[in-house]
Amino acid sequence: MPYRAPVDDYSFLFDHIVGLDQVIATDRFAEATPDVTSAILTEAGKLCEEVMAPLQRPGDLHPAHLENGVVRTSPGYADGYKAIAEGGWVGMAADPEYGGMGLPMTVTSAVNEMMSAACLSLQLAPLMSQGQIEALEHHASDAIKELYLPKLISGEWSGTMNLTEPQAGSDVGALTSKAEDNGDGTFSVTGQKIYISWGDNDFTDNVCHLVLARLPGAPAGTKGISLFLVPRNIPDENGNAGVANALKVVSLEHKMGLHGSPTCVMQYDGATGWMVGAEGGGMAAMFTMMNNARLGVGGQGVGVAEGAYQHALAYALDRKQGKTDGDTGTIIDHADVRRMLMTMRAETYAARGIGLMCAVAIDMTTATGDPRWKSRAALLTPIAKAFGTDIGNEVANMGIQVHGGMGFVEETGAAQYARDVRVTTIYEGTNGIQAMDLVARKMMDGGDAANLILDEIEAAAEAARDTLPDLAEPVWQASESLRETTEWLVKQDHRTRFAGAVPYLRAFARVLGGHVHLMSAVADADGARGKVAAFYIQRLLPEHGSLLAQTQAGDQDLFGMTPEEFAA
């Protein structure tokens, strides 16, 4: 069974769950009518099914490699990227003034998720460019925008972001890369960066790097960091890629997965760059790129989960093994295989719904500037990122289990999903950091944004009591339990909050997932979505109780042991 883009699921979620209609009702996104959105999803689905999905295995089997200082990409990737660029998919959400489609982030997120399911390694290339486009739109000078944005949006040039250094991972403020003013509007950037996704390729005319560096005399920590645009080739007087800049790819990382995506060690030796944003404003500018990248990474997790589910389902419908309780004669009639497949489908759908809820909040913030939407988007972002990527890992591993022994054999392709998605829980801020952000910065309002969402969940559950009481009541009760824990959490110190941060985020996602499934059951009670909703609410939602108990367990059991006792 080849990959099939779940276009119907996106349309259903848009229409019945996440409220895309309110986004379209704004002046900013009025042109994204249902007809337009449907056509975009359909065309993107064809691209994913016919162009990208066939590149999934070749990228894994024939990785990108470094040849005489140039990255050589996997077979077929150049043509695949060309199809993405020529279809306008790089600039989906970009400003139409520079050639973008100006689509809502909600629609963009759906397309990116489909691309991730089809071929995550290749999808990373346009995702990196999309993040850079957004950062330049918000922070770059007009001259930089006019030169770089049209070429990035068209896909003629590609973009990256350079944060991490060997000694400065999550602690970005510890970076040592430096920039010196050349006195002519340019800067000389020197330093080494690691883990640079798509730091080079052999199919775009230029690669544009956003690099964090520190000016002489700048204060320590994140406040002293500035952001610089450093192209692989310096544009000539006509705006075309000109002479090579003083930078190079030192090596490619040898990774457990994502073999088709070159992850580079970059060296800058007085490379020419241009400042983006204000001096010392590097982190603010980079976070413009990173916040939506976090939603994008959550979508990557959901996309891989979808791909792994479809792969496992095809195997289960074909594999004959043992006596079954059904009449197909294949392993899909075994109760435990059905449990795994139902779990995979239910978890993927819940994570997809949460990600799209977050995207709608981002779109409404963009369109209205309403601080309530901004707070909602801020709260949902770490949940969408962490839960989406956790589910990607869990579903991919479950897909291996559905395959049995054959899942451990690389030729079946099941293991690739698990290897490829593993890094998503790490990059753009580890999921532990996402959870800490949720219980600290995102709770500085005393839990107001969280309670507004819980109000909506409980109101929807109340409305469903008459028609679906067995599903509505558990969702209402779970929401109320989450509210009580939230009220307790905001009264705690940071160490206690951090000790319970990961289970709290997971519990919040569980309840949000229950809401997504309940609303789906309301709209499709007798269909497959209603049946999957019943499975999620009856079997998976109850997990929230143990998670909330962990949240309130305090920090004594974590900090009661000395470092020496850990090794005892």
XYZ file of C-alpha atoms in Angstrom:
568
model
C 0.000 0.000 0.000
C 1.779 3.183 -1.128
C 1.437 6.436 0.802
C -1.990 8.048 0.532
C -2.294 11.695 1.556
C -5.066 11.972 4.197
C -6.687 14.973 2.512
C -10.143 14.043 3.842
C -8.884 14.175 7.424
C -7.555 17.703 6.986
C -10.775 18.892 5.371
C -12.825 17.293 8.149
C -10.689 18.885 10.863
C -10.856 22.256 9.121
C -14.638 22.117 8.845
C -15.663 20.496 12.130
C -12.926 20.771 14.738
C -10.377 23.592 14.509
C -12.471 26.381 12.982
C -10.662 27.343 9.806
C -13.802 29.282 8.872
C -12.951 32.001 11.397
C -9.520 32.371 9.806
C -11.048 32.718 6.334
C -13.523 35.279 7.698
C -10.660 37.720 8.371
C -9.530 40.241 5.766
C -5.984 38.865 5.916
C -6.942 35.375 4.763
C -10.203 35.996 2.930
C -8.867 34.515 -0.299
C -8.251 31.110 1.285
C -11.818 30.025 0.533
C -12.912 26.396 1.003
C -12.622 25.818 -2.754
C -9.083 27.203 -2.812
C -8.085 25.254 0.287
C -9.512 22.033 -1.107
C -7.665 22.477 -4.388
C -4.395 23.167 -2.557
C -4.725 20.074 -0.384
C -5.544 17.925 -3.412
C -2.577 19.159 -5.452
C -0.207 18.889 -2.511
C -1.448 15.367 -1.900
C -0.613 14.409 -5.489
C 2.886 15.854 -5.122
C 3.438 13.858 -1.938
C 2.070 10.613 -3.339
C 3.618 10.731 -6.793
C 6.870 12.662 -6.367
C 8.035 12.647 -2.742
C 6.969 9.240 -1.421
C 9.048 7.352 -4.040
C 12.133 9.172 -2.669
C 11.679 7.907 0.900
C 13.752 4.724 0.566
C 16.394 5.971 -1.914
C 17.339 8.754 0.495
C 17.853 6.264 3.280
C 19.789 3.763 1.184
C 21.893 6.336 -0.699
C 22.643 9.129 1.784
C 23.819 12.614 0.977
C 27.615 12.781 1.007
C 30.413 15.323 0.863
C 32.482 15.326 -2.322
C 35.344 17.810 -2.750
C 33.667 20.241 -0.368
C 30.260 20.025 -2.073
C 27.242 18.182 -0.718
C 25.926 15.626 -3.212
C 22.295 14.829 -2.537
C 20.466 11.504 -2.739
C 19.203 10.173 -6.081
C 16.053 11.930 -7.216
C 16.198 14.667 -4.592
C 17.096 17.396 -7.075
C 14.041 16.616 -9.195
C 11.895 16.281 -6.081
C 12.999 19.666 -4.777
C 12.434 21.201 -8.215
C 8.834 19.943 -8.168
C 8.318 21.432 -4.695
C 9.784 24.782 -5.725
C 8.010 25.033 -9.068
C 4.702 24.214 -7.397
C 5.120 27.237 -5.128
C 5.168 25.061 -2.017
C 8.217 26.738 -0.453
C 6.414 30.077 -0.242
C 2.974 28.887 0.832
C 2.682 31.242 3.815
C 5.024 33.920 2.451
C 4.084 37.503 1.602
C 2.521 37.780 -1.900
C 4.473 41.023 -2.365
C 7.596 38.899 -2.835
C 5.976 36.003 -4.675
C 4.420 33.985 -1.850
C 0.918 32.519 -1.699
C -0.006 34.245 1.558
C -1.836 31.134 2.790
C -2.851 30.621 6.415
C -0.396 28.725 8.596
C -3.155 26.179 9.135
C -3.145 25.180 5.473
C 0.642 25.380 5.288
C 0.914 23.079 8.309
C -1.316 20.484 6.674
C 0.767 20.482 3.493
C 4.036 20.297 5.421
C 2.711 17.372 7.423
C 1.836 15.483 4.242
C 5.306 16.150 2.873
C 6.835 14.859 6.128
C 4.861 11.645 5.837
C 5.973 11.155 2.244
C 9.685 11.933 2.679
C 10.838 13.698 5.829
C 14.464 14.068 4.718
C 13.513 16.100 1.665
C 10.737 18.040 3.431
C 13.310 19.506 5.791
C 14.797 21.562 2.936
C 11.724 23.733 2.205
C 10.874 23.882 5.922
C 14.238 25.498 6.663
C 13.638 28.045 3.909
C 10.141 28.793 5.206
C 11.530 29.622 8.625
C 14.153 31.926 7.160
C 11.575 33.639 4.973
C 9.474 34.434 8.020
C 12.438 35.766 9.994
C 13.471 38.050 7.119
C 9.893 39.280 6.599
C 9.734 40.412 10.217
C 13.270 41.643 10.895
C 15.336 42.290 7.755
C 15.939 45.619 6.050
C 14.008 46.445 2.903
C 17.152 45.948 0.813
C 17.644 42.412 2.144
C 13.975 41.597 1.676
C 13.960 42.781 -1.933
C 17.038 40.764 -2.835
C 16.600 37.551 -0.868
C 12.886 36.951 -0.364
C 11.879 36.437 -4.025
C 14.694 33.927 -4.528
C 13.981 32.057 -1.281
C 10.245 31.969 -1.959
C 10.725 30.698 -5.506
C 13.117 28.022 -4.243
C 15.916 29.307 -6.461
C 17.902 29.835 -3.234
C 17.495 27.892 0.021
C 17.845 28.896 3.649
C 19.166 27.503 6.936
C 19.508 28.574 10.536
C 22.787 28.294 12.459
C 22.441 28.292 16.242
C 24.259 25.343 17.763
C 27.990 25.134 18.482
C 29.950 22.247 20.020
C 29.854 23.891 23.461
C 26.503 25.664 23.048
C 23.489 23.467 22.395
C 20.315 24.339 24.277
C 22.364 26.994 26.095
C 22.563 29.222 23.028
C 23.940 32.103 25.087
C 27.243 30.216 25.448
C 28.087 30.569 21.748
C 31.474 32.020 20.751
C 31.046 32.803 17.043
C 31.984 36.424 16.427
C 31.199 39.149 13.938
C 33.216 42.268 13.205
C 31.919 45.411 11.505
C 33.590 45.984 8.126
C 32.464 49.608 8.062
C 30.592 49.240 4.783
C 27.334 47.733 5.998
C 28.738 44.215 6.044
C 30.260 42.109 8.809
C 32.957 39.445 8.926
C 31.562 36.339 10.611
C 33.870 33.718 12.118
C 33.055 30.541 13.990
C 31.877 26.953 13.733
C 28.276 25.738 13.808
C 27.051 22.166 14.071
C 23.815 20.304 13.288
C 22.963 22.552 10.333
C 20.160 20.835 8.426
C 20.585 21.211 4.672
C 23.675 23.373 5.179
C 24.496 22.775 1.519
C 23.044 21.071 -1.547
C 23.700 20.637 -5.253
C 20.328 21.816 -6.562
C 19.928 25.490 -5.560
C 22.019 28.370 -6.860
C 22.720 29.659 -3.369
C 22.335 28.644 0.267
C 21.602 31.479 2.688
C 22.600 30.970 6.313
C 21.136 32.832 9.268
C 23.991 32.811 11.780
C 23.976 33.848 15.433
C 27.212 35.579 16.456
C 28.518 38.085 18.965
C 29.915 41.541 18.196
C 33.066 42.786 19.994
C 32.213 44.076 23.447
C 28.737 42.571 23.413
C 27.414 41.440 26.803
C 27.544 37.785 27.776
C 24.538 35.542 27.370
C 21.687 35.832 24.919
C 21.448 39.632 25.188
C 24.776 39.988 23.388
C 23.828 37.886 20.373
C 23.094 39.345 16.934
C 21.822 37.673 13.782
C 23.567 37.742 10.403
C 22.586 36.617 6.923
C 25.614 34.892 5.418
C 25.146 33.496 1.873
C 27.224 30.672 0.426
C 27.792 32.875 -2.624
C 27.890 36.655 -2.341
C 25.262 38.231 -4.628
C 26.689 40.247 -7.519
C 25.485 43.645 -8.734
C 22.591 41.976 -10.556
C 21.453 40.060 -7.485
C 22.659 36.700 -8.760
C 24.800 34.258 -6.811
C 28.354 35.476 -7.325
C 31.731 34.578 -5.859
C 32.087 32.002 -3.110
C 31.963 33.331 0.431
C 34.539 32.432 3.096
C 32.605 29.497 4.486
C 32.611 25.749 3.962
C 31.063 22.471 4.985
C 33.638 20.729 7.173
C 31.815 17.407 7.408
C 28.419 15.725 7.485
C 27.098 14.133 10.650
C 26.691 10.339 10.618
C 23.138 10.015 11.906
C 20.874 7.141 12.908
C 18.262 8.403 10.443
C 17.346 11.187 8.027
C 20.169 9.993 5.798
C 18.883 11.911 2.799
C 19.078 15.192 4.727
C 22.660 16.480 5.002
C 23.367 17.729 8.531
C 26.474 19.857 8.245
C 29.306 21.132 10.371
C 29.773 24.679 9.025
C 32.955 26.738 9.274
C 32.916 30.523 8.815
C 36.290 32.224 8.360
C 35.614 35.936 8.102
C 32.626 35.283 5.858
C 30.723 38.326 4.609
C 27.325 38.783 6.209
C 24.607 41.365 6.772
C 22.944 42.045 10.107
C 19.272 41.083 10.380
C 17.362 43.060 12.976
C 18.913 45.199 15.687
C 22.288 44.753 17.337
C 21.794 42.335 20.207
C 18.423 41.341 18.816
C 19.529 38.031 17.380
C 17.520 35.806 19.663
C 14.323 37.800 19.150
C 14.730 37.507 15.392
C 15.660 33.840 15.537
C 12.721 33.009 17.766
C 10.403 34.347 15.085
C 11.774 31.534 12.978
C 11.931 28.967 15.768
C 8.402 29.286 17.155
C 6.724 28.366 13.900
C 9.506 25.851 13.297
C 8.392 24.174 16.533
C 4.894 23.820 15.136
C 6.461 22.547 11.910
C 8.524 19.960 13.781
C 5.424 18.801 15.644
C 3.838 18.339 12.230
C 6.857 16.304 11.132
C 6.205 13.928 14.002
C 2.550 13.617 13.020
C 3.502 13.116 9.382
C 5.898 10.282 10.176
C 3.244 8.737 12.422
C 0.833 8.764 9.478
C 3.411 7.195 7.189
C 4.287 4.518 9.757
C 0.607 3.750 10.344
C -0.125 3.318 6.655
C 2.971 1.131 6.272
C 1.949 -1.082 9.194
C -1.666 -1.270 8.046
C -0.638 -2.480 4.603
C 1.476 -5.214 6.193
C -1.296 -6.250 8.578
C -3.776 -6.559 5.709
C -1.386 -8.822 3.801
C 0.507 -10.893 6.395
C -0.933 -14.311 7.279
C 0.204 -15.721 10.588
C -1.531 -17.968 13.116
C -5.210 -18.566 13.769
C -7.295 -15.404 13.853
C -10.705 -14.420 15.151
C -11.770 -12.844 11.877
C -12.304 -13.931 8.307
C -9.494 -12.189 6.428
C -6.892 -14.741 7.406
C -4.358 -11.961 7.996
C -2.910 -10.556 11.205
C -5.323 -7.605 11.255
C -7.772 -10.072 12.805
C -5.569 -10.547 15.877
C -6.856 -8.493 18.808
C -3.458 -7.092 19.746
C -2.640 -6.059 16.187
C -5.967 -4.240 16.075
C -5.144 -2.582 19.405
C -1.862 -1.321 18.010
C -3.359 -0.087 14.739
C -6.225 1.654 16.553
C -3.752 3.281 18.926
C -1.582 4.447 16.041
C -4.546 5.942 14.201
C -6.136 7.539 17.276
C -2.873 9.088 18.516
C -1.978 10.428 15.078
C -5.389 12.024 14.656
C -5.282 13.616 18.114
C -1.806 15.072 17.518
C -2.881 16.332 14.096
C -5.883 18.093 15.593
C -3.781 19.744 18.309
C -1.251 20.991 15.756
C -3.981 22.485 13.591
C -5.607 24.123 16.627
C -2.264 25.786 17.294
C -1.956 26.865 13.662
C -5.422 28.447 13.733
C -4.414 30.415 16.829
C -1.285 31.636 15.039
C -3.354 32.679 12.014
C -5.873 34.519 14.150
C -3.046 36.311 15.952
C -1.620 37.366 12.597
C -4.995 38.462 11.248
C -6.419 40.226 14.311
C -3.585 41.016 16.708
C -5.905 39.934 19.533
C -3.744 39.167 22.610
C -6.056 36.297 23.580
C -5.236 34.495 20.351
C -1.539 35.255 20.891
C -1.652 33.713 24.366
C -3.509 30.691 23.027
C -0.921 30.163 20.270
C 1.914 30.536 22.767
C 0.368 27.959 25.101
C -0.398 25.422 22.374
C 2.995 25.639 20.615
C 5.042 23.582 23.118
C 2.195 21.064 23.397
C 1.921 20.690 19.621
C 5.683 20.283 19.267
C 6.253 17.867 22.121
C 3.142 15.717 21.739
C 3.411 15.610 17.950
C 6.985 14.369 18.057
C 6.432 12.008 20.993
C 3.562 10.430 19.089
C 5.700 10.231 15.960
C 8.246 8.178 17.880
C 5.695 5.997 19.645
C 3.684 5.249 16.525
C 6.805 4.509 14.472
C 7.995 2.054 17.110
C 4.553 0.470 17.266
C 4.696 0.104 13.497
C 7.804 -2.033 13.900
C 5.944 -4.163 16.428
C 3.038 -4.717 14.016
C 5.579 -6.091 11.531
C 6.939 -8.485 14.152
C 10.395 -9.809 13.314
C 10.190 -8.310 9.841
C 9.993 -4.865 11.412
C 13.550 -5.337 12.652
C 14.699 -6.076 9.115
C 15.635 -2.914 7.259
C 14.322 -4.109 3.897
C 10.709 -3.721 5.035
C 11.198 0.017 5.585
C 9.394 0.015 8.949
C 12.534 0.837 10.925
C 13.282 3.895 8.808
C 10.285 5.749 10.209
C 11.569 5.191 13.751
C 15.120 6.229 12.868
C 14.060 9.298 10.908
C 11.615 10.678 13.472
C 13.812 10.126 16.528
C 15.555 13.495 16.320
C 12.321 15.488 16.264
C 11.940 15.196 20.039
C 15.392 16.770 20.347
C 15.656 19.635 17.912
C 13.977 23.056 18.057
C 14.168 22.670 21.842
C 14.001 19.235 23.430
C 10.597 18.096 24.595
C 11.724 18.546 28.181
C 12.453 22.192 27.404
C 9.032 22.512 25.753
C 7.407 21.205 28.929
C 9.418 23.584 31.117
C 8.381 26.456 28.866
C 4.733 25.422 29.214
C 4.703 25.344 33.027
C 6.866 28.447 33.477
C 6.716 31.158 30.816
C 3.329 30.085 29.446
C 1.832 30.054 32.951
C 2.949 33.554 33.863
C -0.668 34.599 33.344
C -1.718 32.439 36.290
C -3.200 29.822 33.977
C -5.680 32.163 32.266
C -4.944 30.982 28.718
C -5.145 27.351 29.812
C -8.467 27.900 31.558
C -9.999 29.552 28.500
C -9.216 26.429 26.478
C -10.612 24.209 29.247
C -13.778 26.318 29.264
C -14.230 25.548 25.569
C -13.594 21.836 26.066
C -16.130 21.607 28.875
C -18.740 23.604 26.965
C -18.354 21.272 23.979
C -18.606 18.242 26.232
C -21.753 19.658 27.860
C -23.288 20.119 24.424
C -22.520 16.497 23.540
C -23.956 14.951 26.720
C -27.403 14.279 25.229
C -26.168 12.497 22.098
C -22.886 10.907 23.244
C -23.010 10.717 27.047
C -20.509 7.845 27.328
C -17.900 9.915 25.500
C -18.795 13.420 26.653
C -18.690 12.707 30.394
C -15.094 11.358 30.482
C -13.853 14.340 28.463
C -15.613 16.787 30.801
C -14.215 15.064 33.884
C -10.684 14.931 32.433
C -10.831 18.639 31.632
C -11.941 19.454 35.158
C -9.115 17.358 36.632
C -6.638 19.194 34.411
C -8.066 22.525 35.559
C -7.590 21.573 39.224
C -3.996 20.536 38.600
C -3.342 23.755 36.690
C -4.630 25.783 39.633
C -2.267 23.840 41.905
C 0.663 24.145 39.493
C 0.669 27.927 39.187
C 1.109 28.218 42.959
C 4.323 26.161 42.978
C 7.942 27.268 42.686
C 9.856 26.612 39.469
C 11.641 23.488 40.670
C 8.364 21.815 41.602
C 6.817 22.896 38.310
C 9.769 21.553 36.332
C 9.653 18.236 38.180
C 6.123 17.681 36.904
C 6.420 19.510 33.590
C 6.633 16.551 31.203
C 3.666 14.617 32.634
C 1.654 17.842 32.815
C 2.227 18.592 29.133
C 1.305 15.027 28.220
C -1.852 15.220 30.332
C -2.832 18.489 28.665
C -2.328 16.872 25.270
C -4.388 13.870 26.364
C -7.314 16.132 27.245
C -6.973 18.170 24.054
C -6.915 14.914 22.127
C -10.083 13.835 23.895
C -11.731 17.062 22.782
C -10.616 16.558 19.171
C -11.982 13.025 19.147
C -15.247 13.929 20.881
C -15.981 16.668 18.353
C -15.158 14.242 15.568
C -17.585 11.722 17.015
C -20.293 14.389 17.193
C -19.852 15.092 13.486
C -19.305 11.451 12.412
C -20.884 9.303 15.118
C -21.531 6.243 12.956
C -18.420 6.514 10.801
C -14.828 5.427 11.301
C -13.938 8.652 13.108
C -16.628 8.022 15.698
C -15.302 4.513 16.315
C -11.729 5.728 16.647
C -12.947 8.461 19.013
C -14.580 5.895 21.264
C -11.329 3.924 21.366
C -9.277 7.024 22.296
C -11.656 8.268 24.988
C -12.190 4.851 26.571
C -8.645 3.502 26.397
C -6.158 6.383 26.037
C -7.753 9.396 27.725
C -7.756 7.715 31.196
C -3.964 7.998 31.166
C -4.404 11.650 32.105
C -5.162 10.671 35.702
C -1.807 9.030 36.365
C -0.036 11.843 34.544
C -1.667 14.477 36.748
C -0.709 12.445 39.818
C 2.903 12.516 38.615
C 2.631 16.265 38.062
C 1.699 16.806 41.694
C 4.264 14.390 43.128
C 6.660 17.261 43.873
C 10.426 17.244 43.463
C 11.737 15.461 46.537
C 12.045 12.067 44.882
C 14.034 13.634 42.018
C 16.450 15.640 44.153
C 16.708 13.324 47.134
C 19.664 11.435 45.668
C 23.168 12.833 45.411
C 25.079 12.557 42.115
C 27.279 9.936 43.761
C 24.244 7.845 44.667
C 23.141 7.761 41.032
C 26.351 5.867 40.283
C 26.178 3.646 43.371
